[in-house]
mmCIF file of C-alpha atoms in Angstrom:
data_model
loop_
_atom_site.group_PDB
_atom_site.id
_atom_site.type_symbol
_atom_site.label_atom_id
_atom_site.label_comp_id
_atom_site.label_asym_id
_atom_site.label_seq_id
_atom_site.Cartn_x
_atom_site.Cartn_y
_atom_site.Cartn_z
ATOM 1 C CA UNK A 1 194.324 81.195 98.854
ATOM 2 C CA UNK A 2 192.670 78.229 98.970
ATOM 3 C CA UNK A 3 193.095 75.374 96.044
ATOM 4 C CA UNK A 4 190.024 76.069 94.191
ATOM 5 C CA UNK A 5 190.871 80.078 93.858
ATOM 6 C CA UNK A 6 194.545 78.536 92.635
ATOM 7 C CA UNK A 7 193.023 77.050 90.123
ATOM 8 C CA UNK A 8 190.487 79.373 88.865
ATOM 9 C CA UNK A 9 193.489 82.034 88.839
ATOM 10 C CA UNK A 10 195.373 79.772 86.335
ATOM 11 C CA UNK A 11 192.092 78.926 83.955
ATOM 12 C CA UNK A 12 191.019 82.914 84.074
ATOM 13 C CA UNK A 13 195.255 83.096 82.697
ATOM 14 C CA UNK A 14 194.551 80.290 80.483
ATOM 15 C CA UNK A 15 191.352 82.072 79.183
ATOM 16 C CA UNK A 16 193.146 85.439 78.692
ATOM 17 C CA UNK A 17 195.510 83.565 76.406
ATOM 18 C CA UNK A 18 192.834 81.959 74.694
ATOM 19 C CA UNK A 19 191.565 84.928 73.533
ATOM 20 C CA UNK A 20 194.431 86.322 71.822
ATOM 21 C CA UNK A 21 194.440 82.835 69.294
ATOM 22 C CA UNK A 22 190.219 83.277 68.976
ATOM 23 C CA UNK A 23 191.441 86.521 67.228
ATOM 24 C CA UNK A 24 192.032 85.963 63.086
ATOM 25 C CA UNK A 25 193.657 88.847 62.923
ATOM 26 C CA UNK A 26 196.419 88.353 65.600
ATOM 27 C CA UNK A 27 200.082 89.353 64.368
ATOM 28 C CA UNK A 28 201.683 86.219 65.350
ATOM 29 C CA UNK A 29 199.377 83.371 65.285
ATOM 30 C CA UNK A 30 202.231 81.020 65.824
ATOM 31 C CA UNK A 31 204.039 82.540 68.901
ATOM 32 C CA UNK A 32 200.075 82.908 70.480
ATOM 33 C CA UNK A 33 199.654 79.067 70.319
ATOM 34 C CA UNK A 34 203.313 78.298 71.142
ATOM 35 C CA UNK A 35 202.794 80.510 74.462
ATOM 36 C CA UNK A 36 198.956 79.173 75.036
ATOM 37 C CA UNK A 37 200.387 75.268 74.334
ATOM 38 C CA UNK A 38 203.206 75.308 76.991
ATOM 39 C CA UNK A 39 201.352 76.963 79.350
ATOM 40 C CA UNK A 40 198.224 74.608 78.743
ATOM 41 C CA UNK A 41 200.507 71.693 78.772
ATOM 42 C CA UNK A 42 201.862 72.755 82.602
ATOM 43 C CA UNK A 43 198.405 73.693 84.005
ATOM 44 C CA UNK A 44 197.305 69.722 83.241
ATOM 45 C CA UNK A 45 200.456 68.736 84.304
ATOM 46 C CA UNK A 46 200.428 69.742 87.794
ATOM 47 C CA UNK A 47 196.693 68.886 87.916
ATOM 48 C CA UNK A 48 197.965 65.290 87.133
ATOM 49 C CA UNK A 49 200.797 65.455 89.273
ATOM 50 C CA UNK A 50 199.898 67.447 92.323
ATOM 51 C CA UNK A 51 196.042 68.138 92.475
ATOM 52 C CA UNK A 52 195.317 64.166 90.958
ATOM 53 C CA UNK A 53 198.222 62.560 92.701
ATOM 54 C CA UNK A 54 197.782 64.149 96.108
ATOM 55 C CA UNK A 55 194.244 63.445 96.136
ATOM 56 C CA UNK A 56 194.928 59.295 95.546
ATOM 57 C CA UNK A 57 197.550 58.802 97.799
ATOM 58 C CA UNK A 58 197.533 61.470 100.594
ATOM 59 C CA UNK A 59 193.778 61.577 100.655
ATOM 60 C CA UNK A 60 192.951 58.444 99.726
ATOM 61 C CA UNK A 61 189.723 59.847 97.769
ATOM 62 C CA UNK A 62 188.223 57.997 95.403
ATOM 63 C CA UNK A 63 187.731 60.739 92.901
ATOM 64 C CA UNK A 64 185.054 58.973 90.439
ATOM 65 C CA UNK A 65 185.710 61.435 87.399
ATOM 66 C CA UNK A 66 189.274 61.425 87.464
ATOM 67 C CA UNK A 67 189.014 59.159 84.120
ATOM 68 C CA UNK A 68 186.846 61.693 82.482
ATOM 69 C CA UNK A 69 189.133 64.394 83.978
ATOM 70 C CA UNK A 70 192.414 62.519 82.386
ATOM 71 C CA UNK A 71 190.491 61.703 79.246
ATOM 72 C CA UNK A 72 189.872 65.548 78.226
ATOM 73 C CA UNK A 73 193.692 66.321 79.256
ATOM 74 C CA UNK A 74 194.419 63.675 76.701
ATOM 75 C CA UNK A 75 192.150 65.002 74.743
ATOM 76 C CA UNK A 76 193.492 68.250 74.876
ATOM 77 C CA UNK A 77 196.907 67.472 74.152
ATOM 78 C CA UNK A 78 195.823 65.199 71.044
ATOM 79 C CA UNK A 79 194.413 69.001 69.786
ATOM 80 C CA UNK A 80 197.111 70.712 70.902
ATOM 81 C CA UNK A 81 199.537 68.070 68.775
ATOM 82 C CA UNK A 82 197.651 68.285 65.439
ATOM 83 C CA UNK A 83 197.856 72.216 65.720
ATOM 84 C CA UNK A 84 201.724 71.550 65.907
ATOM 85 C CA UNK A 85 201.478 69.378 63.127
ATOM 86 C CA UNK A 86 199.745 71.981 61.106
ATOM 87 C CA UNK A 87 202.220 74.290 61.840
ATOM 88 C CA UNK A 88 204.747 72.227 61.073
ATOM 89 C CA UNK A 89 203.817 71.375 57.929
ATOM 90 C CA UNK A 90 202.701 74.852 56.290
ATOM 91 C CA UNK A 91 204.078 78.251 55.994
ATOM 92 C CA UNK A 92 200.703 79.616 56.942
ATOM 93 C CA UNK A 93 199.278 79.563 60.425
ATOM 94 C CA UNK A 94 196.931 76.798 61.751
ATOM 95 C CA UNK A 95 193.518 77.168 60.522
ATOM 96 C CA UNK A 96 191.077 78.619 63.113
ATOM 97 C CA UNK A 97 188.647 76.080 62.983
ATOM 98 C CA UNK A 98 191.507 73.851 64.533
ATOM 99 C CA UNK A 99 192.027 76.725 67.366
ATOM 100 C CA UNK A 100 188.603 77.282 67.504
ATOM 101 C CA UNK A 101 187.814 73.556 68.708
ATOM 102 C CA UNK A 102 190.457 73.586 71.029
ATOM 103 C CA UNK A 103 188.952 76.264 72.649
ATOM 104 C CA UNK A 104 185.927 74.849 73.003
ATOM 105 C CA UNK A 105 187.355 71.623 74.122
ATOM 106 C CA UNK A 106 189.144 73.422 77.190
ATOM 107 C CA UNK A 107 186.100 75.784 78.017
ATOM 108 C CA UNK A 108 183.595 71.997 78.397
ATOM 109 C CA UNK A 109 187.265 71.101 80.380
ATOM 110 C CA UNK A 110 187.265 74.156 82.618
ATOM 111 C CA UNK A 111 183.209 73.535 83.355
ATOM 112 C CA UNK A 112 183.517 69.850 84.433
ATOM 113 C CA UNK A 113 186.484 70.671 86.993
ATOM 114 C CA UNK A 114 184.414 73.493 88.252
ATOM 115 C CA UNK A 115 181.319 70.867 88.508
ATOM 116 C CA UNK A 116 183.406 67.940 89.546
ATOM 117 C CA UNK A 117 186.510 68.336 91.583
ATOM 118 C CA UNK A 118 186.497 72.183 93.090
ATOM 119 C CA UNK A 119 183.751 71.162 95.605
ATOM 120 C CA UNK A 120 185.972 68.271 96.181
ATOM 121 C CA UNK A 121 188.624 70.305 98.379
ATOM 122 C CA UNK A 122 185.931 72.285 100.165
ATOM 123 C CA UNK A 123 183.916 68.412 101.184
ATOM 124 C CA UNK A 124 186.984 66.180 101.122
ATOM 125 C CA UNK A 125 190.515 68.075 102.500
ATOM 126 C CA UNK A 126 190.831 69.942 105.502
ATOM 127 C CA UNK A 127 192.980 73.370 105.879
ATOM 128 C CA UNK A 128 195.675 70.807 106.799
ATOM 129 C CA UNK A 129 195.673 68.824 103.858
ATOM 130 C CA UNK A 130 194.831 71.831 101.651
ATOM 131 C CA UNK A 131 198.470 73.855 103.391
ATOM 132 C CA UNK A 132 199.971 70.587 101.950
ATOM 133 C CA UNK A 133 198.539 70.382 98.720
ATOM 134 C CA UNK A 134 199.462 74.235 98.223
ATOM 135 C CA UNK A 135 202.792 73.426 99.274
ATOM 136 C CA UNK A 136 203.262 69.912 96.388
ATOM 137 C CA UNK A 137 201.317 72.988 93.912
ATOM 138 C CA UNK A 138 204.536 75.344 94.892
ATOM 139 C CA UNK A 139 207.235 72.544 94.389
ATOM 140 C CA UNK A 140 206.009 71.489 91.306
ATOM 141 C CA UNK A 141 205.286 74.479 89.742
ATOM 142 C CA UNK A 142 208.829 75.390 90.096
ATOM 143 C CA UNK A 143 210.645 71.933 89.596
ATOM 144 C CA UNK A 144 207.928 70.737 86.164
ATOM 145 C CA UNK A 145 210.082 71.094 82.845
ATOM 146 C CA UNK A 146 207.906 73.149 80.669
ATOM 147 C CA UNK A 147 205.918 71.466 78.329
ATOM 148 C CA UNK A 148 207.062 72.112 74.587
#
């Protein structure tokens, strides 16, 4: 499986999740974005710390969008912590427009990494350095705390 598929697996995972909290109507709106957050949270994690990481220092590839990449995780995350603020602070459950441009913000997220850094392991890393990069994936994904 090569690193691109790896990550359009997760995202297509991602995406199933998001479409339980698009729902209104879902039983337990809280539990949905729990579930969606901590598994949103890992996915940019090992992107940081494996896919970003690797890339700098094994590859030495000067990866021009990795601000822009960074700045939507942070992004993200800055969404992701006023939902948990909202639920925090009321008995009800977040207010969809809150979920809804979450959503949105990952979906413009998912599109730039699919325009910016998939062709980047195709052009830039051979099988070599992709069997390696597979392998930091594997490590990390078991060894990263989840993200709650």
């Amino acid at each position: 499986m090569t690193i691109t598929e790896i990550l359009q697996r997760d995202h297509a995972r991602l995406e199933n999740q998001a479409k339980h909290l698009r729902d209104a109507n879902r039983s337990d709106p809280r539990r949905d974005f729990t579930t969606f957050s901590e598994a949103m949270s890992r996915h940019m994690s090992l992107e940081e710390h494996a896919i970003l990481a690797f890339l700098t220092t094994e590859n030495s590839c000067n990866y021009v969008d990795m601000p822009e990449l960074v700045r939507q995780h942070d992004a993200l995350r800055l969404q992701m912590a006023r939902i948990e603020e909202d639920l925090a602070a009321s008995a009800e459950p977040p207010t969809q427009g809150l979920i809804l441009q979450l959503l949105a913000e990952m979906d413009a997220h998912f599109l730039f990494e699919a325009q910016s850094l998939y062709g980047l392991f195709d052009a830039e890393l051979t099988e070599d350095q992709q069997q390696r990069l597979r392998g930091w994936l594997q490590v990390l994904g078991e060894t990263l705390p989840d993200q709650t």
